PDB file of C-alpha atoms and ligand atoms in Angstrom:
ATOM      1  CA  UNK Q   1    -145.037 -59.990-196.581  1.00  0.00           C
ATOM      2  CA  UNK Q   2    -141.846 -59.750-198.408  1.00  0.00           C
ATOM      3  CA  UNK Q   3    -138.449 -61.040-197.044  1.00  0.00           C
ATOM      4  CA  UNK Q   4    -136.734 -58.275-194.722  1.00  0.00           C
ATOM      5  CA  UNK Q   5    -132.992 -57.688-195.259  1.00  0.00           C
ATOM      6  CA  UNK Q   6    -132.969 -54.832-197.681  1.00  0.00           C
ATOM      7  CA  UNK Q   7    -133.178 -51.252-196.570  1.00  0.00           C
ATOM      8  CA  UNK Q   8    -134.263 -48.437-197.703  1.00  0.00           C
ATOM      9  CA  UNK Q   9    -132.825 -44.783-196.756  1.00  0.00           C
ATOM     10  CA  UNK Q  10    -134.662 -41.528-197.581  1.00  0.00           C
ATOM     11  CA  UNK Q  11    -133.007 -38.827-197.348  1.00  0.00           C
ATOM     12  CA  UNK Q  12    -134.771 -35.154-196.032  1.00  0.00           C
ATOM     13  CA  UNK Q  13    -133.716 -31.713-195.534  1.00  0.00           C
ATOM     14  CA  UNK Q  14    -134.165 -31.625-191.402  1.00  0.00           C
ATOM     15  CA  UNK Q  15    -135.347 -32.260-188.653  1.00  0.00           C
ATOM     16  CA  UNK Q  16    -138.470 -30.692-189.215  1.00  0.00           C
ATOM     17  CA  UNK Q  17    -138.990 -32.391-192.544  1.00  0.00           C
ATOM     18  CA  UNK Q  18    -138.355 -36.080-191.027  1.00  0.00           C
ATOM     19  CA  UNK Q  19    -141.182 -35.907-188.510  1.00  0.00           C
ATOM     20  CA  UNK Q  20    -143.457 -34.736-191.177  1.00  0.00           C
ATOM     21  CA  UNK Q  21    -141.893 -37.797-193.284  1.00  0.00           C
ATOM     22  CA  UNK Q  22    -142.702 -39.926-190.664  1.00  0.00           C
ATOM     23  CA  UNK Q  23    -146.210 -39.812-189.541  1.00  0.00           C
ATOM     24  CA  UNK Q  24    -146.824 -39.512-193.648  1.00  0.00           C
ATOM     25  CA  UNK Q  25    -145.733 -42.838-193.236  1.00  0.00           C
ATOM     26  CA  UNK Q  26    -147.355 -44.027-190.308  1.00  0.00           C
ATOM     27  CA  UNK Q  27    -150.254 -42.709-191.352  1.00  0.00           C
ATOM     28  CA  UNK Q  28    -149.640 -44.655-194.699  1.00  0.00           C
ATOM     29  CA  UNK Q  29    -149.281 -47.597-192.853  1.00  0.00           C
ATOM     30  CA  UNK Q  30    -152.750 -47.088-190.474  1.00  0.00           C
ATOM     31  CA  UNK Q  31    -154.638 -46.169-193.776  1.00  0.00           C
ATOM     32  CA  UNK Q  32    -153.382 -49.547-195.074  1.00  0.00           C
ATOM     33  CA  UNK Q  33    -154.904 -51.890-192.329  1.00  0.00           C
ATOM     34  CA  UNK Q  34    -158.634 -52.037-191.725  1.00  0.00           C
ATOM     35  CA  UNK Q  35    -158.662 -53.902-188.615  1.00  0.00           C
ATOM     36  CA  UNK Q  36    -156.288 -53.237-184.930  1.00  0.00           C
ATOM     37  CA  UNK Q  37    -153.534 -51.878-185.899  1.00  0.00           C
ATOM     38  CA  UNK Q  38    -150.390 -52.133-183.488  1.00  0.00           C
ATOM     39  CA  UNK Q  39    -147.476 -49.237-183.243  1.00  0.00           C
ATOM     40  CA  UNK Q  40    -144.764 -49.927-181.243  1.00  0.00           C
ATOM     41  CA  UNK Q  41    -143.344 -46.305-180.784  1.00  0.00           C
ATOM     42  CA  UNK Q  42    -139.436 -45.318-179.301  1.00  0.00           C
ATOM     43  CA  UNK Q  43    -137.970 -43.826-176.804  1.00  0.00           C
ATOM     44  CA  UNK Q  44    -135.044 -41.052-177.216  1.00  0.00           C
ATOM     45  CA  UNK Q  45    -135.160 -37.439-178.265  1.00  0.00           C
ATOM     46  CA  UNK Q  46    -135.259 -38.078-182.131  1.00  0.00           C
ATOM     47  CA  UNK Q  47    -139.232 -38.960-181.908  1.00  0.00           C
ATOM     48  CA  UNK Q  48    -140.334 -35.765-180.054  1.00  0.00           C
ATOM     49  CA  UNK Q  49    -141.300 -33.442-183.312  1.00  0.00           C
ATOM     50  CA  UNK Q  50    -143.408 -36.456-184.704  1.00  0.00           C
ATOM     51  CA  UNK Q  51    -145.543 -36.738-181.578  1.00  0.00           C
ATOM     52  CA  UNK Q  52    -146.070 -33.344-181.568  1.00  0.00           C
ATOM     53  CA  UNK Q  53    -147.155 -33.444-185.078  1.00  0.00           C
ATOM     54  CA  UNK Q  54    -149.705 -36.473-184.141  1.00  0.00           C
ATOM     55  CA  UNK Q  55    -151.148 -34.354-181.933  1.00  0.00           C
ATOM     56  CA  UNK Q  56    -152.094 -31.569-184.688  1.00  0.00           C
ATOM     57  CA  UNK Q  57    -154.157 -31.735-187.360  1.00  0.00           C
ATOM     58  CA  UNK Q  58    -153.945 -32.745-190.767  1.00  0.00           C
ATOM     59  CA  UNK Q  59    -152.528 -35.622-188.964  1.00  0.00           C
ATOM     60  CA  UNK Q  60    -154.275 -36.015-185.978  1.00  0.00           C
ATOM     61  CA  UNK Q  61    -157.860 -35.848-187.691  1.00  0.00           C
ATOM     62  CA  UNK Q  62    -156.631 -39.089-189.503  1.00  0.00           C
ATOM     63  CA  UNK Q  63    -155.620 -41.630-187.153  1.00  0.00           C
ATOM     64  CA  UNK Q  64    -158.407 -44.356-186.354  1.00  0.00           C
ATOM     65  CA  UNK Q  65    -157.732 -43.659-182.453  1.00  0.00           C
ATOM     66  CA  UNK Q  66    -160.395 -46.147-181.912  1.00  0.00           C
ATOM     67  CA  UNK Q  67    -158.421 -48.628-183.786  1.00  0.00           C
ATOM     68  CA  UNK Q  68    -154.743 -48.426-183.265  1.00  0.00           C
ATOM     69  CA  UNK Q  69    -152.725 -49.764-180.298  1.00  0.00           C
ATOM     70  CA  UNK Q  70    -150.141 -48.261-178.982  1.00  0.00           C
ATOM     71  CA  UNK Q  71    -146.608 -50.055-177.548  1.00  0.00           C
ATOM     72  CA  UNK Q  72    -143.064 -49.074-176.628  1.00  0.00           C
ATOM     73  CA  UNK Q  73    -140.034 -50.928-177.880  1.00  0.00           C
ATOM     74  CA  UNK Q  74    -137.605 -50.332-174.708  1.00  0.00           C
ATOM     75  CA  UNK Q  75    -137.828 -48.466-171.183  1.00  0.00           C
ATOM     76  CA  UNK Q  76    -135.695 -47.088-168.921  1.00  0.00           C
ATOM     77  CA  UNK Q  77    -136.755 -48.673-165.310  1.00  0.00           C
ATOM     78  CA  UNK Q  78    -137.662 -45.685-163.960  1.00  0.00           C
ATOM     79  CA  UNK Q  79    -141.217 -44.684-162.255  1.00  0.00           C
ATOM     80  CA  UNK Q  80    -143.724 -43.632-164.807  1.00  0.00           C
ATOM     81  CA  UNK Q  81    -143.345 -39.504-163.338  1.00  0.00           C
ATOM     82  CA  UNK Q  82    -139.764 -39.769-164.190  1.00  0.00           C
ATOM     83  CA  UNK Q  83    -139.251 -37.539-167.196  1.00  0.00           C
ATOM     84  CA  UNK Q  84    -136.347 -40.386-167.779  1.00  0.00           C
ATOM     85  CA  UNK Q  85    -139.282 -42.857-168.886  1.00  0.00           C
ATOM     86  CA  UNK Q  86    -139.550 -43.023-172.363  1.00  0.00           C
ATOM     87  CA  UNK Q  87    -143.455 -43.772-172.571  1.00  0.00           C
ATOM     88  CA  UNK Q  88    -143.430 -40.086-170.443  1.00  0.00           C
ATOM     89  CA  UNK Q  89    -143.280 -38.196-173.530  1.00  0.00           C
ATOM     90  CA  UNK Q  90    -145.450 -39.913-176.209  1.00  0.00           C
ATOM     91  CA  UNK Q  91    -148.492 -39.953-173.053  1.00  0.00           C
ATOM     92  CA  UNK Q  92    -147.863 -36.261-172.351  1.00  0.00           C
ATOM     93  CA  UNK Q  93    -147.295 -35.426-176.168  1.00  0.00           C
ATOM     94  CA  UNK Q  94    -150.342 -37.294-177.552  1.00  0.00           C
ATOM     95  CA  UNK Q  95    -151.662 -40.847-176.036  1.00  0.00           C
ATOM     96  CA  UNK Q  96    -153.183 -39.350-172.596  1.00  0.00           C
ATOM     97  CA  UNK Q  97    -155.215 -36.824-174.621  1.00  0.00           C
ATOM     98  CA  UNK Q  98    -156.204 -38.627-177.636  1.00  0.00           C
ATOM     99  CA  UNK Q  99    -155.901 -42.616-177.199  1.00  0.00           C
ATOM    100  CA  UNK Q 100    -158.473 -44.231-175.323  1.00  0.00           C
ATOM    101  CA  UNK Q 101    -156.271 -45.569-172.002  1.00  0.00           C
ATOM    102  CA  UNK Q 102    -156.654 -49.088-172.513  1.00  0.00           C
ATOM    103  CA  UNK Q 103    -154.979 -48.854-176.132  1.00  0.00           C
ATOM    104  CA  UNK Q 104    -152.038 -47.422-174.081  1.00  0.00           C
ATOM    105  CA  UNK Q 105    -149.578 -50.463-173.581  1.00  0.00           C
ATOM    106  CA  UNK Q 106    -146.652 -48.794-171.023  1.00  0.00           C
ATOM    107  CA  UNK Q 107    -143.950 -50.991-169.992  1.00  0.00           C
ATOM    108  CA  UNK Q 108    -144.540 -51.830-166.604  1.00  0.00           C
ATOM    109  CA  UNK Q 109    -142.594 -49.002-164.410  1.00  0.00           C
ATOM    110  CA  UNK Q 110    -143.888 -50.271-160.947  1.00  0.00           C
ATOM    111  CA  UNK Q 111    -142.696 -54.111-161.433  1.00  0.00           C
ATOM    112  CA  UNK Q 112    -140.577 -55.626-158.701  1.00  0.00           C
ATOM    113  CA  UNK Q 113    -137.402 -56.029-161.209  1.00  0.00           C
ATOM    114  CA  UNK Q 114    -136.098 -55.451-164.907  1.00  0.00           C
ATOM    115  CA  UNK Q 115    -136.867 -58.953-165.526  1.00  0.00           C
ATOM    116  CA  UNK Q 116    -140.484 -58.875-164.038  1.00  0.00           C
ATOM    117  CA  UNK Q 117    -141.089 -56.041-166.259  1.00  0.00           C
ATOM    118  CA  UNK Q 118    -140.481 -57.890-168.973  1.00  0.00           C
ATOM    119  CA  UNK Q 119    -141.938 -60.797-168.389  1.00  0.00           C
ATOM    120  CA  UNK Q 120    -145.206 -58.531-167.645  1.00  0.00           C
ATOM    121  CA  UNK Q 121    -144.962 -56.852-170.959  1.00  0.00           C
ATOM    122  CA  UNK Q 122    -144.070 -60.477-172.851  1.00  0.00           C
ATOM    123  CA  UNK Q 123    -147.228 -61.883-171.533  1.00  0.00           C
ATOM    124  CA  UNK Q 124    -149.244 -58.639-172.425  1.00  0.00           C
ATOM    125  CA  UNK Q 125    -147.647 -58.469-176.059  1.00  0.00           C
ATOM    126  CA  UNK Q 126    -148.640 -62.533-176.254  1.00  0.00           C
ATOM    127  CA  UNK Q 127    -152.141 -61.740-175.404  1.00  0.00           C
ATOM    128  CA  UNK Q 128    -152.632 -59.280-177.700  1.00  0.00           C
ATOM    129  CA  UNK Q 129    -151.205 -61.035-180.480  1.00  0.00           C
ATOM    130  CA  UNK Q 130    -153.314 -64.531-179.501  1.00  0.00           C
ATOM    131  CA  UNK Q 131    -150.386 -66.634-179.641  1.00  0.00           C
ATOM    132  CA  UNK Q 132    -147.417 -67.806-178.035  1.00  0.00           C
ATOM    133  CA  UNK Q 133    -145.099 -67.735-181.584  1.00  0.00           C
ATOM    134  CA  UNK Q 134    -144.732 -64.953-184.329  1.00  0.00           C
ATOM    135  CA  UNK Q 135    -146.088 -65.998-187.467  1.00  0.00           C
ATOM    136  CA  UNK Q 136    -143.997 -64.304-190.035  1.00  0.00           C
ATOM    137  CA  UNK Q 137    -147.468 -64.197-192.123  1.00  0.00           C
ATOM    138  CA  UNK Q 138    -148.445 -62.220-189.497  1.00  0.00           C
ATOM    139  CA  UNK Q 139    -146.712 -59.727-187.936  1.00  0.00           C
ATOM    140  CA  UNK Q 140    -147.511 -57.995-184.063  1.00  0.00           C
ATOM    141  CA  UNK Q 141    -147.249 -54.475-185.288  1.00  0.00           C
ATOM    142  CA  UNK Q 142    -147.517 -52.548-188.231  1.00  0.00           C
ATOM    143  CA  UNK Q 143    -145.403 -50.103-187.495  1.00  0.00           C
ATOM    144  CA  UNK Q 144    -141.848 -50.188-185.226  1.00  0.00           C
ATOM    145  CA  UNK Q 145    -140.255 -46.617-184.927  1.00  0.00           C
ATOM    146  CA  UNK Q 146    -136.560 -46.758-183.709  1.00  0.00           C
ATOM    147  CA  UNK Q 147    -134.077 -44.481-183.177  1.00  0.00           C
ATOM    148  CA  UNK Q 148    -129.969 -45.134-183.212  1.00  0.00           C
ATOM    149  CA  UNK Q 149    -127.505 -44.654-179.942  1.00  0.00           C
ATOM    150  CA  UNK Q 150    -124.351 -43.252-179.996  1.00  0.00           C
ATOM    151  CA  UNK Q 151    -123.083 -46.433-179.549  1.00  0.00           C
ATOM    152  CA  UNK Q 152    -124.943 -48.277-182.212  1.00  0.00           C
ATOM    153  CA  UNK Q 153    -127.624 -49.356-179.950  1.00  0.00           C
ATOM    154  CA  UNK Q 154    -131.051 -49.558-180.672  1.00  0.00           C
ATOM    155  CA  UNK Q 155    -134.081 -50.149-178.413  1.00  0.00           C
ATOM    156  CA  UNK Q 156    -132.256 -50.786-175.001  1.00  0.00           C
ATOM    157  CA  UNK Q 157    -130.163 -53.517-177.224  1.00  0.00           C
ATOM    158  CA  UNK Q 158    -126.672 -52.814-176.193  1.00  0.00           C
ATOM    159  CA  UNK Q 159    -123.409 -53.763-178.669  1.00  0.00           C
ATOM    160  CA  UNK Q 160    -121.312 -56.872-176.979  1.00  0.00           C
ATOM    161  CA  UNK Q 161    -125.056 -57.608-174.815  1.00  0.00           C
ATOM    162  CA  UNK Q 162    -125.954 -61.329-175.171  1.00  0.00           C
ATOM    163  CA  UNK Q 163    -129.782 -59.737-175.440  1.00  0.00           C
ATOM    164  CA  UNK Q 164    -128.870 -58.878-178.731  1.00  0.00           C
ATOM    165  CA  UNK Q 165    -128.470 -62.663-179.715  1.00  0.00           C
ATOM    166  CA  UNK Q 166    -132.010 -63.781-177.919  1.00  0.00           C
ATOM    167  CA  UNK Q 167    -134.342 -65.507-179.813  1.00  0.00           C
ATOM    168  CA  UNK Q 168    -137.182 -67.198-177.372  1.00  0.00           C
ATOM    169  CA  UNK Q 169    -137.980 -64.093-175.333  1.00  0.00           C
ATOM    170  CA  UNK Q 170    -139.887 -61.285-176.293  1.00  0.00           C
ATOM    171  CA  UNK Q 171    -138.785 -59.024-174.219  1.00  0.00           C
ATOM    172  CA  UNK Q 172    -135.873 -58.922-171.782  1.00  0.00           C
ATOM    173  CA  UNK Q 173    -134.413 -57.307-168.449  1.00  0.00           C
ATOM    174  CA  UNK Q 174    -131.056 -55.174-169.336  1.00  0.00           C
ATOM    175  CA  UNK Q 175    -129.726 -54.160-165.879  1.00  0.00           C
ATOM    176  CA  UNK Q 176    -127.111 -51.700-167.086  1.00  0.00           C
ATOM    177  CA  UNK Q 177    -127.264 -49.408-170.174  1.00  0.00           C
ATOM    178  CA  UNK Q 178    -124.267 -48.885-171.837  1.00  0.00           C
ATOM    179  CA  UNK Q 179    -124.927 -45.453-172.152  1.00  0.00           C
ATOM    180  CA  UNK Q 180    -127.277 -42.713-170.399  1.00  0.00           C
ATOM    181  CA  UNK Q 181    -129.211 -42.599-168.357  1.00  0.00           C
ATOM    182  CA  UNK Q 182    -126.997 -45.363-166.564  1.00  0.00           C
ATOM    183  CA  UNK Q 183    -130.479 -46.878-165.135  1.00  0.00           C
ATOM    184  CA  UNK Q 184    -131.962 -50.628-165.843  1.00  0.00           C
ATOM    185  CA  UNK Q 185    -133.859 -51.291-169.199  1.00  0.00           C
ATOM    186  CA  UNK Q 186    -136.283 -53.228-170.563  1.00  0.00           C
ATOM    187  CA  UNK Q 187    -136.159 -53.774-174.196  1.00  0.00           C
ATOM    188  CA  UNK Q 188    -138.153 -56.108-176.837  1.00  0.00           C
ATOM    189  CA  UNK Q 189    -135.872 -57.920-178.693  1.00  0.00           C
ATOM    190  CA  UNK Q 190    -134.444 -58.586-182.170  1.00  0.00           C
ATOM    191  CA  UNK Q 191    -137.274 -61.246-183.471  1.00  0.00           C
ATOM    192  CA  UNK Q 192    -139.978 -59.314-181.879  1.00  0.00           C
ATOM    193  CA  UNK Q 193    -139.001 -56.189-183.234  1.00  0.00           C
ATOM    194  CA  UNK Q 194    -139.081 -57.370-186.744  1.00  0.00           C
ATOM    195  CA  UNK Q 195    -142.567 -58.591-186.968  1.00  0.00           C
ATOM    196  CA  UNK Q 196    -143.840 -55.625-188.333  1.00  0.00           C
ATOM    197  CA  UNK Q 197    -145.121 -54.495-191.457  1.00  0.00           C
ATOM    198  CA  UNK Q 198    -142.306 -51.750-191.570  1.00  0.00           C
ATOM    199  CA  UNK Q 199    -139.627 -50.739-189.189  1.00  0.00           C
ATOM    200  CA  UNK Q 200    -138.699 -47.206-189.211  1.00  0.00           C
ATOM    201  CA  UNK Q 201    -135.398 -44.910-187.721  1.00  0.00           C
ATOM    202  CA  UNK Q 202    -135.455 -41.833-187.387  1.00  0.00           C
ATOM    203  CA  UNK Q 203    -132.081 -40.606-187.707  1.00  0.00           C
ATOM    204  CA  UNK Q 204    -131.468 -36.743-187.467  1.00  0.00           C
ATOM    205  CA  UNK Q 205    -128.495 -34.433-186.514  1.00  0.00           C
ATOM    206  CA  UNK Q 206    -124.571 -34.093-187.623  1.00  0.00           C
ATOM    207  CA  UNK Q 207    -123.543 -35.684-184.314  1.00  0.00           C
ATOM    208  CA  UNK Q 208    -125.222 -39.197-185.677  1.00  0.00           C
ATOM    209  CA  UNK Q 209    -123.585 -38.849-188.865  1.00  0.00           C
ATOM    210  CA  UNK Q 210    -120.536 -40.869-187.639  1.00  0.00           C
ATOM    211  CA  UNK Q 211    -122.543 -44.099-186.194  1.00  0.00           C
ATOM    212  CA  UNK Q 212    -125.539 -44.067-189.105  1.00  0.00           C
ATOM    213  CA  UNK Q 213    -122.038 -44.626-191.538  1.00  0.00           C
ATOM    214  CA  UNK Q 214    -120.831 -47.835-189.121  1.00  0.00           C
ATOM    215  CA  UNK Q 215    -124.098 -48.508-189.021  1.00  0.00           C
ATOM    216  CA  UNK Q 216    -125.434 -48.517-192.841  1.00  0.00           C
ATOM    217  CA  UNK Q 217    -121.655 -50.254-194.003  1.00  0.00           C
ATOM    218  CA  UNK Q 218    -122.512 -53.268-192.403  1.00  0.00           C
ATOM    219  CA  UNK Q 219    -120.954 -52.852-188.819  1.00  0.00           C
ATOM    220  CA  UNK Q 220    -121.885 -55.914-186.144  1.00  0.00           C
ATOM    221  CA  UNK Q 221    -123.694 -53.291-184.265  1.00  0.00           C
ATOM    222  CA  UNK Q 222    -127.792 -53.989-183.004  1.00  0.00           C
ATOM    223  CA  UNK Q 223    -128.854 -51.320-184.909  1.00  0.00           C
ATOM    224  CA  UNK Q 224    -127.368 -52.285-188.103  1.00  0.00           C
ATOM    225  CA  UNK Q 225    -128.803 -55.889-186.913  1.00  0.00           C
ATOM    226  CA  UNK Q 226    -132.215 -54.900-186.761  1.00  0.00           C
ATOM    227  CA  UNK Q 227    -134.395 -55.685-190.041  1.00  0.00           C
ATOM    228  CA  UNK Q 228    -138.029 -55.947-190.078  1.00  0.00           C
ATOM    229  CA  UNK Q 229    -139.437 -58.883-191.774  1.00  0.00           C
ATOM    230  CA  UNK Q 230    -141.523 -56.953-193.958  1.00  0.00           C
ATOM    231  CA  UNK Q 231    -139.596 -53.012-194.931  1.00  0.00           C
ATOM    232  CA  UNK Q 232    -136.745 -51.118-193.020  1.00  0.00           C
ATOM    233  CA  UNK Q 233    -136.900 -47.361-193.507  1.00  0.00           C
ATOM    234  CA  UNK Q 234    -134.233 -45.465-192.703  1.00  0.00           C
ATOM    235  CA  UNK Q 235    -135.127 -41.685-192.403  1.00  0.00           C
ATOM    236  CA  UNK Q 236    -132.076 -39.628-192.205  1.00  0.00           C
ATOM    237  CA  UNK Q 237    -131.796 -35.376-192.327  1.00  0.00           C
ATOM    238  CA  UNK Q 238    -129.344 -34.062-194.456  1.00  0.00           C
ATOM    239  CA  UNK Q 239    -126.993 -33.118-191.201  1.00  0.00           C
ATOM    240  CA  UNK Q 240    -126.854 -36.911-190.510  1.00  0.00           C
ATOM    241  CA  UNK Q 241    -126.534 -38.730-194.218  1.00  0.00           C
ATOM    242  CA  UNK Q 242    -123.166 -40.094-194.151  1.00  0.00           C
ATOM    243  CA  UNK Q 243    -120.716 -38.980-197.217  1.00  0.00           C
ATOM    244  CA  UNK Q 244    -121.247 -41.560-200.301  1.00  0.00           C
ATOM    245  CA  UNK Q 245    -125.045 -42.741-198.791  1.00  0.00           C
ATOM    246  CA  UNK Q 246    -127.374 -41.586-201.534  1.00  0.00           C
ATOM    247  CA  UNK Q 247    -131.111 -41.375-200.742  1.00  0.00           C
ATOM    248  CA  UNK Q 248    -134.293 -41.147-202.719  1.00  0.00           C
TER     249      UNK Q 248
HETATM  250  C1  6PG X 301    -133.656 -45.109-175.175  1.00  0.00           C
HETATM  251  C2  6PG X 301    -133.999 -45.473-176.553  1.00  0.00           C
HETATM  252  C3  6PG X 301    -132.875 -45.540-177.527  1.00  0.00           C
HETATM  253  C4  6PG X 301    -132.933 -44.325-178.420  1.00  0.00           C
HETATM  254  C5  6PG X 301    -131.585 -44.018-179.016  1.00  0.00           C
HETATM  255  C6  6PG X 301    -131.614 -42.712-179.773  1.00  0.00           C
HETATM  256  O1  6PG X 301    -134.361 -45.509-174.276  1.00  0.00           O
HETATM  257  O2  6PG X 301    -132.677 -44.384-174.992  1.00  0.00           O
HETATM  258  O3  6PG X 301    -135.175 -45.976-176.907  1.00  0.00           O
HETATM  259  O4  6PG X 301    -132.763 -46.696-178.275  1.00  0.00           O
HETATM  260  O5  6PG X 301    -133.877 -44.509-179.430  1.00  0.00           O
HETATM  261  O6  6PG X 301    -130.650 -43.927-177.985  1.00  0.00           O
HETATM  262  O7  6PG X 301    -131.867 -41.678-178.859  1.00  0.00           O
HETATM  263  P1  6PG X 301    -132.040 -40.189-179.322  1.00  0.00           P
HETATM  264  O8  6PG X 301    -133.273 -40.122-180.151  1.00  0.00           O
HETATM  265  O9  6PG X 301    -132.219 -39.419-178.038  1.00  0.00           O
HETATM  266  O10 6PG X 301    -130.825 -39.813-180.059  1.00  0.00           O
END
């Protein structure tokens, strides 16, 4: 893999034209492994219009279903009915029809506490990775999508959080957001996050315009903090590239 640190933006017209951007990518990405592949998928609104497009054809017809994996890089602790949870979506969306179940890898909703849940989900993401440590050589997923807060956050990795600075656990109990919905999360963190082949945001919309600028000039924010190990993508509509950004 290459070093991480650099990243790339791409700039597209809209909203529309970022979800097809997207799972050209992902799809990239599944063509380019012949074995399991692992997706760790977000939570958030900005996702919706590319798991709608995975569930239509051409793209549909061209995922390995049999072979891919499917994870989730933060929930809100919420039961699994709640239209709150953010694995809701992507099961109602695409997984439930079209993934076998048992490559469906939910966040634990029905865990005593935050911090169960993520010890569930740490011990689940160990097993299927066959180790207790990340080799950099080779990374959990090959694919992390992420999305940006209002507030700079990214996965359920608040600014100011000391979760942001954690670098033995995989995954870790937030008991308040710093944002809505105001419920416990459970988020992977930094490390785990950036074992990936590529790490992708989807960033859409005038209204994250101001944060994707703090953000992309170098602000001490978790989202600007985030870098895969291998390439970070930054997919941003026209309504959301910050003045002076150029993208290919
Ligand atoms: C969550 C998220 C979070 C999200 C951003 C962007 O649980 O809220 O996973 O990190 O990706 O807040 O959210 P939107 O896509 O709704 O703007």
């Amino acid at each position: 893999m290459t070093t991480g640190g650099q990243r790339e933006i791409i700039a597209v017209a809209d909203a529309a034209d970022l979800a097809k951007a997207a799972a050209q990518r992902l799809l990239a990405r599944m063509a380019a492994n012949s074995g399991r592949i692992a997706i760790c998928l977000t939570g958030g609104s900005s996702p919706k219009k590319l798991y709608e497009l995975l569930a239509t054809d051409p793209y549909c017809g061209k995922i390995p279903w049999d072979r891919v994996h499917w994870f989730i890089g933060d929930e809100r602790f919420v039961p699994a009915s709640d239209e709150r949870n953010n694995m809701a979506m992507p099961r109602r969306t695409f997984l439930d029809r079209l993934a076998p179940a048992d490559h469906i890898h939910p966040i634990p909703a029905d865990a005593a506490s935050p911090d169960d849940s993520a010890g569930r989900y740490e011990a689940e993401l160990k097993s299927f990775y066959g180790a207790l440590t990340l080799d950099p050589a080779r990374p959990l997923f090959d694919l992390v999508l992420m999305g940006i807060g209002p507030d700079g956050h990214t996965a359920s990795l608040f600014p100011g959080y000391p979760d942001v600075e954690e670098r033995t656990r995989w995954v870790v109990g937030v008991p308040r957001a710093n944002v809505e919905p105001f419920v416990p999360r459970v988020s992977l963190t930094l490390p785990v996050l950036a074992s990936c082949r590529e790490m992708l945001f989807e960033v859409s919309g005038a209204a994250k315009r101001a944060i994707l600028t703090r953000v992309l000039s170098g602000g001490n924010l978790p989202a600007a903090r985030a870098r895969s190990d291998g390439e970070t993508v930054f997919l941003v509509d026209q309504a959301a590239l910050p003045e002076n950004v150029g993208g290919n």
